[in-house]
mmCIF file of C-alpha atoms in Angstrom:
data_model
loop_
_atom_site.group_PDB
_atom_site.id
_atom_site.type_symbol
_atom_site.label_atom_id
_atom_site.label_comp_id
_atom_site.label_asym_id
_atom_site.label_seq_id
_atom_site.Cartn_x
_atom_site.Cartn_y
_atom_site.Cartn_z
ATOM 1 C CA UNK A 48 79.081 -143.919 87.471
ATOM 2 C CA UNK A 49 76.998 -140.813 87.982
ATOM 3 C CA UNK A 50 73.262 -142.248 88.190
ATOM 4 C CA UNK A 51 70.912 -139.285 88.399
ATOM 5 C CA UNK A 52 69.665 -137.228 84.915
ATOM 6 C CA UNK A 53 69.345 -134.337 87.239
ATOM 7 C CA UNK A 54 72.653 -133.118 88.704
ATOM 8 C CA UNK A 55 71.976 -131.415 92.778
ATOM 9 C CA UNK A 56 71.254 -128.140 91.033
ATOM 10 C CA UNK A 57 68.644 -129.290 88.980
ATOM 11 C CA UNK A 58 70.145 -129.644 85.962
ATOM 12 C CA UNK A 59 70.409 -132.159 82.737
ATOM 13 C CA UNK A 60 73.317 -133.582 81.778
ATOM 14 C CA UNK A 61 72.991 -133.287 78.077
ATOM 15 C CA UNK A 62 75.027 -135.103 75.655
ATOM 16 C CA UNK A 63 76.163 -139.211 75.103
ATOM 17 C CA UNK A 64 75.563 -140.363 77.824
ATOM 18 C CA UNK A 65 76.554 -143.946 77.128
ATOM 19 C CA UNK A 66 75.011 -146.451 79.896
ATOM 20 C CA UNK A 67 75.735 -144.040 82.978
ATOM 21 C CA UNK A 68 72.385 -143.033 83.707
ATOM 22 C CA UNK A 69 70.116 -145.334 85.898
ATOM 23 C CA UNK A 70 67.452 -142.855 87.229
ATOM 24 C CA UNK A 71 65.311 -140.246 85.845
ATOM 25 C CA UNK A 72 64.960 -138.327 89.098
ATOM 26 C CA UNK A 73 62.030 -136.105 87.764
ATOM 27 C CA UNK A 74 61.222 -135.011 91.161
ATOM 28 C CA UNK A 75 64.648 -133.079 91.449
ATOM 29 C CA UNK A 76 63.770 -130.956 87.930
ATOM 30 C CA UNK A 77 61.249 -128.066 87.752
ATOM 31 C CA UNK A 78 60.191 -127.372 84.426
ATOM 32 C CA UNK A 79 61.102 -123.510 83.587
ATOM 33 C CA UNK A 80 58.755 -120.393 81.334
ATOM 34 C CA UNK A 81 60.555 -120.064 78.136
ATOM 35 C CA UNK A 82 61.234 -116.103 79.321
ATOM 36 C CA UNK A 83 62.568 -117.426 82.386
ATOM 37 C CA UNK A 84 60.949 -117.980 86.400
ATOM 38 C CA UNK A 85 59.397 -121.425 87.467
ATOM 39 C CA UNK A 86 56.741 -122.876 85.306
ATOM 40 C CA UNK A 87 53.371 -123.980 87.316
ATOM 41 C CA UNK A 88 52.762 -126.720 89.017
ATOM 42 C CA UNK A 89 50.304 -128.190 86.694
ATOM 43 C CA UNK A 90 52.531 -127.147 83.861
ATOM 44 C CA UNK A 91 55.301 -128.937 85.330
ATOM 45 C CA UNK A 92 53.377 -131.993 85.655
ATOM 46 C CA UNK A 93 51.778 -132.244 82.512
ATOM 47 C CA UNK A 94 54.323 -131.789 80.504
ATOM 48 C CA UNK A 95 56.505 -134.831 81.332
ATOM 49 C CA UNK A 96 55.587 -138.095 78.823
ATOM 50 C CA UNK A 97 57.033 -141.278 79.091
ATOM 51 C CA UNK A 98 57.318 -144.227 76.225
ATOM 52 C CA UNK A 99 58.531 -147.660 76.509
ATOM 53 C CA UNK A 100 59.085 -149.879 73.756
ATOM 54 C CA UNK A 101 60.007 -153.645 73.087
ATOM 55 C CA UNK A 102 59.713 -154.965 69.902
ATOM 56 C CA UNK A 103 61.289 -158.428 68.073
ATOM 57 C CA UNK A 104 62.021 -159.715 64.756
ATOM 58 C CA UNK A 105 62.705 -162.727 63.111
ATOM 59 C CA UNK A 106 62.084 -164.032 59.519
ATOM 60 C CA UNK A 107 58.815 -165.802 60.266
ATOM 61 C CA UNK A 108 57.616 -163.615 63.558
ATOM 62 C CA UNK A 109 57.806 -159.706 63.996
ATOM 63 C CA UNK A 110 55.467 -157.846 67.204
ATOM 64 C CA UNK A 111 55.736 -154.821 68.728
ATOM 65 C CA UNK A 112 54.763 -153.229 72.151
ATOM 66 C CA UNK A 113 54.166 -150.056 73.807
ATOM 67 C CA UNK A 114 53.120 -148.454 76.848
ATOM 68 C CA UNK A 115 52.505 -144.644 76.813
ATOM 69 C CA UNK A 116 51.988 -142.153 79.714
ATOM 70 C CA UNK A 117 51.206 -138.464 77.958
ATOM 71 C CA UNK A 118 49.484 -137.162 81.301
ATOM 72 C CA UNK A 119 45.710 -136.462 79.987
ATOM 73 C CA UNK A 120 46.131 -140.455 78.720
ATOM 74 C CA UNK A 121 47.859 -143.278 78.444
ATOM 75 C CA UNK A 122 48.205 -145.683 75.490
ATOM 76 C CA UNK A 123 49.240 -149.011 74.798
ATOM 77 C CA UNK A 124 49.622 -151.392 71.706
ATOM 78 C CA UNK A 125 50.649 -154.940 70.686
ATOM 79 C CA UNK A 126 50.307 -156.380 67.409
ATOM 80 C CA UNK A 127 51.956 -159.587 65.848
ATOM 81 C CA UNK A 128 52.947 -159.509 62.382
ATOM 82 C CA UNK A 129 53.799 -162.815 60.414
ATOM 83 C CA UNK A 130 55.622 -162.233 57.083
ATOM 84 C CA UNK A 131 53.957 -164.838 54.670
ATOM 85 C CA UNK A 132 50.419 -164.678 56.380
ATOM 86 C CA UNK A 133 50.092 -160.820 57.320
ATOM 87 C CA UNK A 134 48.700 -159.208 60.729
ATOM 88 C CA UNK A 135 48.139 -161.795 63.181
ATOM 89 C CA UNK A 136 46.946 -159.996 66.056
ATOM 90 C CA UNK A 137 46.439 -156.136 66.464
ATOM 91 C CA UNK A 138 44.975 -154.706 69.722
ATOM 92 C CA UNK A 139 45.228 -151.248 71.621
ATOM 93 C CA UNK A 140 43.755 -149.358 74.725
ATOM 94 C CA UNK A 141 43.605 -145.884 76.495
ATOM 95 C CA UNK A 142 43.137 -145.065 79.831
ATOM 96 C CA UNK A 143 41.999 -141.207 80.643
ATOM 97 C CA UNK A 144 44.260 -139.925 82.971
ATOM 98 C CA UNK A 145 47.045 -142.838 82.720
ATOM 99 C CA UNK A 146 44.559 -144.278 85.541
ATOM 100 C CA UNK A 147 46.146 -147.213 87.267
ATOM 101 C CA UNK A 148 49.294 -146.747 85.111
ATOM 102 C CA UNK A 149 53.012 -146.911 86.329
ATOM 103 C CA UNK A 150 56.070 -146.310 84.142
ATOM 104 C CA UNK A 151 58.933 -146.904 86.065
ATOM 105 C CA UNK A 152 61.859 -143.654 85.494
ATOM 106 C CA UNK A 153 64.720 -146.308 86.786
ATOM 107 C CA UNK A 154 65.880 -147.854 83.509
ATOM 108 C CA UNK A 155 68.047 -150.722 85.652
ATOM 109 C CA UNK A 156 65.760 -151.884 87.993
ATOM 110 C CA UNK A 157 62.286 -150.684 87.664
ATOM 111 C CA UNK A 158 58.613 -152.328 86.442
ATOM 112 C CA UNK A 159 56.306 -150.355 83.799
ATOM 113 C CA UNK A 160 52.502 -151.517 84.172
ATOM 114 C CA UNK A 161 49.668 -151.354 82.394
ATOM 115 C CA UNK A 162 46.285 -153.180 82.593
ATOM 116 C CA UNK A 163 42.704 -152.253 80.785
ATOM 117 C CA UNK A 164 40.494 -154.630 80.919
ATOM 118 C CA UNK A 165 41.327 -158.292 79.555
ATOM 119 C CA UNK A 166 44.741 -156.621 78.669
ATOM 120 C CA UNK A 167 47.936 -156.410 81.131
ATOM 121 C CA UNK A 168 51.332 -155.563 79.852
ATOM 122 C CA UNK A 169 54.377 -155.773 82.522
ATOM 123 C CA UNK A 170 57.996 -154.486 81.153
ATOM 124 C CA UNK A 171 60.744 -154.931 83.682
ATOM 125 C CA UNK A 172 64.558 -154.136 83.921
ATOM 126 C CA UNK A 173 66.507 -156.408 85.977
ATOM 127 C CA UNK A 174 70.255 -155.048 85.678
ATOM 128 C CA UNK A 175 71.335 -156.644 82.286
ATOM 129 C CA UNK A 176 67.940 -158.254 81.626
ATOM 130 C CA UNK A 177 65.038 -156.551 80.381
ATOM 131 C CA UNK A 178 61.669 -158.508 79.511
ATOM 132 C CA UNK A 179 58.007 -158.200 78.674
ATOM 133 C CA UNK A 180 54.918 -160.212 79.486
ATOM 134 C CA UNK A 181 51.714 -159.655 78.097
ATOM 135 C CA UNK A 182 48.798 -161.297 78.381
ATOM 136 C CA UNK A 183 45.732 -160.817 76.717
ATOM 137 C CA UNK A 184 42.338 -163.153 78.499
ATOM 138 C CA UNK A 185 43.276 -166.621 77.108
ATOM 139 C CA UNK A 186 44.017 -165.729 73.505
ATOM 140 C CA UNK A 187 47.405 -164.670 73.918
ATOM 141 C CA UNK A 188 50.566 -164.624 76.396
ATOM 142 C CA UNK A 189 54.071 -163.156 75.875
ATOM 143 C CA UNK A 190 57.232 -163.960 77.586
ATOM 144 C CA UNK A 191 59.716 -162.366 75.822
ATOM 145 C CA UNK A 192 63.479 -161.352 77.394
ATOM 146 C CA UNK A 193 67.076 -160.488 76.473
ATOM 147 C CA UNK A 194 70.508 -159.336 77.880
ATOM 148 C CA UNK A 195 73.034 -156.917 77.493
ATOM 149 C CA UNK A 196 75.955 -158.676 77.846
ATOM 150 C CA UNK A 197 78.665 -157.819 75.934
ATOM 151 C CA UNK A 198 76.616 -155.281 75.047
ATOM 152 C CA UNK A 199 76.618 -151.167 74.507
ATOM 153 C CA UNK A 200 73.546 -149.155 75.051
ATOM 154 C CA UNK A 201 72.790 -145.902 73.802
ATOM 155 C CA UNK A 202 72.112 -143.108 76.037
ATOM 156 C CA UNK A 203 71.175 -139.621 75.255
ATOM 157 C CA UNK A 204 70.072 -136.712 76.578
ATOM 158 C CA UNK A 205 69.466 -133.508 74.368
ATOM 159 C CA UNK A 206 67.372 -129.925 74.619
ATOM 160 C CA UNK A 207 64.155 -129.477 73.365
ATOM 161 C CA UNK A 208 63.402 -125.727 72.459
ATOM 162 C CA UNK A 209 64.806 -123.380 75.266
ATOM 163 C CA UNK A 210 62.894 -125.408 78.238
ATOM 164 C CA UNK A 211 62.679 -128.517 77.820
ATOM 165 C CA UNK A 212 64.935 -131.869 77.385
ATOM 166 C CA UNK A 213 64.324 -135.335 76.317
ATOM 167 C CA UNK A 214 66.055 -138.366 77.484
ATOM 168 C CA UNK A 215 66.721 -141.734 75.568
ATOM 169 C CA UNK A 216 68.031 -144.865 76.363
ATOM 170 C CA UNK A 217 67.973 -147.972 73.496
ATOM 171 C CA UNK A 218 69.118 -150.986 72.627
ATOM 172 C CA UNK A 219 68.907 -153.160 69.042
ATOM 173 C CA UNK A 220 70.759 -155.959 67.582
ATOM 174 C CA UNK A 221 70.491 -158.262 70.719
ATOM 175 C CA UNK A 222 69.008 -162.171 70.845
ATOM 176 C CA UNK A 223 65.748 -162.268 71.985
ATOM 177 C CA UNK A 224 64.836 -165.358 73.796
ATOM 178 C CA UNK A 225 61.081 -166.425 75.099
ATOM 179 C CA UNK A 226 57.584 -167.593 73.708
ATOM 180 C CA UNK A 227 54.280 -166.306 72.558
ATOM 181 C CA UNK A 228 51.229 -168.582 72.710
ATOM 182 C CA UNK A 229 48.653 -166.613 70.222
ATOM 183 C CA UNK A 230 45.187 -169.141 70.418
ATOM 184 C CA UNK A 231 46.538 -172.249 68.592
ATOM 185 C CA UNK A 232 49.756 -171.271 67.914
ATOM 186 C CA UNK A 233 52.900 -171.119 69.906
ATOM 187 C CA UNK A 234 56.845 -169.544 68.882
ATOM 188 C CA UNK A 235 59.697 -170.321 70.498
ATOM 189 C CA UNK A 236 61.469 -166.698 69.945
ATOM 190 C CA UNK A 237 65.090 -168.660 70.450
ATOM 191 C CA UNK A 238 64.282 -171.527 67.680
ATOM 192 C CA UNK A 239 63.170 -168.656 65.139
ATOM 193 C CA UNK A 240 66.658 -166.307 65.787
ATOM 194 C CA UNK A 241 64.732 -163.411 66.727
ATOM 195 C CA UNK A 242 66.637 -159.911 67.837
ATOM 196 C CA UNK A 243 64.953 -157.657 69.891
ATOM 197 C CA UNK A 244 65.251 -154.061 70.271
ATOM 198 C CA UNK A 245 63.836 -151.592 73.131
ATOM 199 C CA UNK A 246 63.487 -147.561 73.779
ATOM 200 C CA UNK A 247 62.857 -146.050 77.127
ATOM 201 C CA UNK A 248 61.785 -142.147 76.354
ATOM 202 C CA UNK A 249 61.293 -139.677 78.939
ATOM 203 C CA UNK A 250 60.871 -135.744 79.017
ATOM 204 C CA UNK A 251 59.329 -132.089 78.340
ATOM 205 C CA UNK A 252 59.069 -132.406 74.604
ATOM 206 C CA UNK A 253 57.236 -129.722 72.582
ATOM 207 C CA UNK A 254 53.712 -129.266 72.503
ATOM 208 C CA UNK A 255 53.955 -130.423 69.135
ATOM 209 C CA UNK A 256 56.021 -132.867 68.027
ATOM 210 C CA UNK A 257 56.737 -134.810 65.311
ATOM 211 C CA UNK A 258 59.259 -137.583 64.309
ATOM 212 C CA UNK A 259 60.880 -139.875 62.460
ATOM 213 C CA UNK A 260 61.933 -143.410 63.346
ATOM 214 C CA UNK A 261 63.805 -146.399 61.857
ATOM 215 C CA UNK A 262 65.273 -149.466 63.892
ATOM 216 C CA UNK A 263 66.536 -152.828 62.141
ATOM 217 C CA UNK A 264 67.934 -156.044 63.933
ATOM 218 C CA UNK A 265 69.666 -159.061 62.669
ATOM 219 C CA UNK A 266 72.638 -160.611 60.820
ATOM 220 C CA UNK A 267 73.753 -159.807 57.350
ATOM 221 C CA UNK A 268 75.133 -161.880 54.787
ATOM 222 C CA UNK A 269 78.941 -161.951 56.418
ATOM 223 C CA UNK A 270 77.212 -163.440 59.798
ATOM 224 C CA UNK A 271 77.575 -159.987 62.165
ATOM 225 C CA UNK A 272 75.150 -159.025 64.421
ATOM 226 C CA UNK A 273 73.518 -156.008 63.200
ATOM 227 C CA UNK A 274 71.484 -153.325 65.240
ATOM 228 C CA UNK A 275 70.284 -149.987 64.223
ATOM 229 C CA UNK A 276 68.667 -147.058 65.441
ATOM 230 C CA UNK A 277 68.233 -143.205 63.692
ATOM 231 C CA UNK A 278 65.929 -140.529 63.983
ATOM 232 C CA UNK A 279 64.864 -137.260 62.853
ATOM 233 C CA UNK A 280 62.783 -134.456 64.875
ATOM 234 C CA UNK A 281 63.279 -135.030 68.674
ATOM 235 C CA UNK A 282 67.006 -135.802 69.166
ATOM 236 C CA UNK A 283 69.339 -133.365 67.183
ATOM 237 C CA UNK A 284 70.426 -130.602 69.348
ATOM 238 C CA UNK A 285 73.718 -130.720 69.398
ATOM 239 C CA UNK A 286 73.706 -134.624 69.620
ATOM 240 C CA UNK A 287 72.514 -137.145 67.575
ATOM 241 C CA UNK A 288 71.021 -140.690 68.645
ATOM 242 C CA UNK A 289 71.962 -142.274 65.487
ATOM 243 C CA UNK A 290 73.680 -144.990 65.997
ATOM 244 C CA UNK A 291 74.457 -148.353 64.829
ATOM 245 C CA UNK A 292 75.151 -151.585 66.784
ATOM 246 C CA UNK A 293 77.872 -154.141 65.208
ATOM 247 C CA UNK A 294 78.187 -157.336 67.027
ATOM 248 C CA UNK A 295 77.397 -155.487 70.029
ATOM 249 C CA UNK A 296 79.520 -152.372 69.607
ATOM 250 C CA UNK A 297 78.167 -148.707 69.235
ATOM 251 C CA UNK A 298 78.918 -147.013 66.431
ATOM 252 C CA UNK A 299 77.869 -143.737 66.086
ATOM 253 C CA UNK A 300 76.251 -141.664 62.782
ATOM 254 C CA UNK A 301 75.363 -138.717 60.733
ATOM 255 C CA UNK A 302 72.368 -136.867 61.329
ATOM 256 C CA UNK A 303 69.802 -138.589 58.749
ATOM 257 C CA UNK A 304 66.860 -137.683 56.261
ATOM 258 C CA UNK A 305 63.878 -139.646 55.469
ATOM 259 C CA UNK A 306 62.582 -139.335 52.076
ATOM 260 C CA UNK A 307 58.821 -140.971 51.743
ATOM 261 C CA UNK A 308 55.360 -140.289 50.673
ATOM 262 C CA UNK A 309 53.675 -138.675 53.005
ATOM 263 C CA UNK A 310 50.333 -139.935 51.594
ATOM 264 C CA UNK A 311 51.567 -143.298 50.829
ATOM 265 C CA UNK A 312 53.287 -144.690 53.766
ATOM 266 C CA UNK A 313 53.459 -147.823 52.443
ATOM 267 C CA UNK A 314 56.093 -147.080 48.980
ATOM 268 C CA UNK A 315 59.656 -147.551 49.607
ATOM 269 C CA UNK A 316 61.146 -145.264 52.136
ATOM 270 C CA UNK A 317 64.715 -143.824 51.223
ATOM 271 C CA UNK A 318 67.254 -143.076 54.147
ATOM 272 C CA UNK A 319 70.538 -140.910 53.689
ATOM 273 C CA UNK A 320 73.235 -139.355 56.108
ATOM 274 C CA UNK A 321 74.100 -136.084 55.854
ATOM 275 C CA UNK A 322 77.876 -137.798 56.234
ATOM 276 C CA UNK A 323 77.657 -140.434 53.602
ATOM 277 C CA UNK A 324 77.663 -143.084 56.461
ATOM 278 C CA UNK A 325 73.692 -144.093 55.431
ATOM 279 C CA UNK A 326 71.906 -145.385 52.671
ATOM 280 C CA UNK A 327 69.000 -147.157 53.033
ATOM 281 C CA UNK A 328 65.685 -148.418 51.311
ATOM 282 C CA UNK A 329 63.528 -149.488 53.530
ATOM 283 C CA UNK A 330 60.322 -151.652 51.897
ATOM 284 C CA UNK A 331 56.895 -151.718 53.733
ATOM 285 C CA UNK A 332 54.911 -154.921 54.295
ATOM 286 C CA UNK A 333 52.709 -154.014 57.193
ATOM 287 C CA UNK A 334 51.825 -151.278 59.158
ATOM 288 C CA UNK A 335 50.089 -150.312 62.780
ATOM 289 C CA UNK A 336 48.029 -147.225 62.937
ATOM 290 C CA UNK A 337 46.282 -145.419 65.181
ATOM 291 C CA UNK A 338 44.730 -141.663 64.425
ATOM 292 C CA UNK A 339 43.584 -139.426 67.839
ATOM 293 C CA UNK A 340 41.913 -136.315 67.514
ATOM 294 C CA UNK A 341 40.584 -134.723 70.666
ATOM 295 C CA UNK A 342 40.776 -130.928 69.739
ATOM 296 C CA UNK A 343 43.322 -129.985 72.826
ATOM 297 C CA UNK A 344 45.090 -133.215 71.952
ATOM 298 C CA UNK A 345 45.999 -135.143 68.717
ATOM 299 C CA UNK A 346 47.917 -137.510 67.056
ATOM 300 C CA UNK A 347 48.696 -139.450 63.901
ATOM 301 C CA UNK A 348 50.763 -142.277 64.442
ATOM 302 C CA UNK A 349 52.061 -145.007 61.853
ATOM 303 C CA UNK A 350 54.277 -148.056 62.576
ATOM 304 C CA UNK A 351 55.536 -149.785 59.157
ATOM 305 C CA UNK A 352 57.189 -152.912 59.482
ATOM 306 C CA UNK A 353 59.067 -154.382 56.350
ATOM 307 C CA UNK A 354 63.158 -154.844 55.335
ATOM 308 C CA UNK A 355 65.484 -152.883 55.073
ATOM 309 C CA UNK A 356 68.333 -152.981 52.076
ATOM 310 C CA UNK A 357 71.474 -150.687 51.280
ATOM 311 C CA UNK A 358 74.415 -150.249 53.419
ATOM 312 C CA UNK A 359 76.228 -148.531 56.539
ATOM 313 C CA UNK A 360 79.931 -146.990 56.763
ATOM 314 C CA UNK A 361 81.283 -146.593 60.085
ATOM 315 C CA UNK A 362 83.424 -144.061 60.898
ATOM 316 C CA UNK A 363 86.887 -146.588 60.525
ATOM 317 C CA UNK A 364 85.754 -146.929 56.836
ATOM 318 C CA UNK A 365 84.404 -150.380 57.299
ATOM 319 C CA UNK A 366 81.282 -150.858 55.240
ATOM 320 C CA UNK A 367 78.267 -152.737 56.717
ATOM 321 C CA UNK A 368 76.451 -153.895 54.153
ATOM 322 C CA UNK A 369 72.169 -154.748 55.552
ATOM 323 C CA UNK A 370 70.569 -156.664 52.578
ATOM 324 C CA UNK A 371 66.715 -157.896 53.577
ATOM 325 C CA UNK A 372 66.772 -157.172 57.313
ATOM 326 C CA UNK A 373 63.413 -157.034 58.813
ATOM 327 C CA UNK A 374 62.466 -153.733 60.611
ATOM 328 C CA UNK A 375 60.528 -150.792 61.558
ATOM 329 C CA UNK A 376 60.114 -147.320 60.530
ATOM 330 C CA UNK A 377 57.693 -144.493 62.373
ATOM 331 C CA UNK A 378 55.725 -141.621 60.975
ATOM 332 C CA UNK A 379 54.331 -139.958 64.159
ATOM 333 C CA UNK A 380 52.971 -136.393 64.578
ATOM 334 C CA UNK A 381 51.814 -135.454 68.123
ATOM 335 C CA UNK A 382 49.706 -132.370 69.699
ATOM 336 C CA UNK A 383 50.026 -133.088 73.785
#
């Protein structure tokens, strides 16, 4: 197994990239001018952003976590949504600089940090095992963990315009085990059949960039353990991360579109394959939003949360059919 994203010339190794790559070695890769010689040193550093991303769902319990680093800041959110009594708990924080804040670039065995104020937020990796703990003063604490047993990430790596690269790795459709005490209240993450999913982002994307997102977890009506992941506007050069997770096996998919209102978020979302292999209606109940507009630097970012209805074809012809899975879609437009 080849570890390193950077090969010993300094290259990416674009493409599927399956579980093979353990290490972002960012300190073997100089970022390049679009009309060729090095970029500056400055340049070079500014322009690499890192995301991580844990998030859960059940019927009665859905959250969500992140942990930013864009360079001039770093950002961080958690919010806890429960279907039949809305937004339980919705927090974030920014730290100028990414002051104080690590995200680790080994996806196997690394630890992602962030703490402001009353808030700290730990994500670690340990081999097969990836968990989160957050804890926010007394109000709230999150243990939350799963493993990838039996299990096949996604991995891909993929050009952005004619310099730059970005690199996923992510995982949906897998048990998520754990607690979260929130004031009062306390959920057992096991007893409520939750599935977790997780995304660890790294790379030069484009100054501005914008995105689509949609990720489901859970079990359909014939009992299989469903995971799902697509996008539209990072990954798409020349490889796709589109992919769909069936009882732990990846199953790859068309490039996808997202049909919504721009202006209205929260109607029904339609999702279709190029290929046939998607169609999906994805229904809003909730959202998380956060708006940044600092001139040099801005960005618009929505989080819907909600179910998802329709169904998959894999590429054998079997039909997948996803009726009333709870998920998330993104709306995200960013000037870094």
């Amino acid at each position: 197994m080849n570890e390193k994203l950077i090969d010993d010339a300094g290259k990416v190794r674009f493409g599927l990239l399956g579980n093979s790559v353990s290490k972002i070695n960012i300190d073997d890769f100089w970022l390049r001018k679009p009309r060729g010689g090095q970029a500056s040193a400055w340049n070079n550093w500014v322009g690499f952003k890192q995301f991580q991303y844990f998030g859960a769902v059940s019927e009665q319990l859905l959250f969500g976590c992140a942990i930013a680093h864009l360079r001039h800041t770093a950002i961080a959110f958690i919010y806890l949504y429960h279907p039949q009594h809305g937004m339980l708990l919705e927090i974030s924080r920014r730290i100028p600089l990414g002051i104080g804040v690590t995200l680790s670039n080994d996806t196997t065995n690394g630890c992602s940090r962030f703490h402001a104020g009353n808030l700290a937020i730990e994500l670690n990796h340990q081999g097969e095992r990836k968990s989160l703990s957050v804890t926010l003063g007394k109000r709230l604490h999150i243990d939350a963990w799963f493993t990838e047993v039996d299990y096949q990430p996604l991995g891909i790596a993929s050009r952005i315009g004619r310099n730059g690269w970005a690199y996923a790795r992510k995982v949906a459709g897998v048990s998520c085990h754990g607690s979260i005490q929130l004031d009062s209240q306390k959920f057992d993450l096991t007893a409520l059949n939750s599935f977790a999913h997780h995304d660890f982002s790294a790379g030069f994307l484009r100054r501005e960039t914008f995105w689509n997102w949609a990720c489901l977890s859970g079990r359909n009506q014939h009992g299989d353990r469903i995971g799902l992941n697509l996008s539209c506007g990072v990954n798409e050069t020349s490889f796709s991360e589109n992919a769909v997770w069936l009882n732990g096996q990846l199953h790859h998919l068309g490039l996808c579109y997202f049909d919504y209102d721009w202006d209205r978020p929260e109607q029904p979302w339609q999702i279709t394959s190029e290929d046939g292999s998607v169609s999906l209606c994805f229904t809003p109940h909730g959202s998380h939003q956060q708006r940044l507009n600092l001139l040099l630097f801005a960005s618009d970012f929505k989080q819907l949360f909600g179910q998802f209805n329709g169904q998959i074809r894999l590429s054998n012809g079997t039909n997948v059919p996803v009726d009333g899975l709870w998920g998330f879609v993104e709306d995200q437009y960013a000037k870094w």
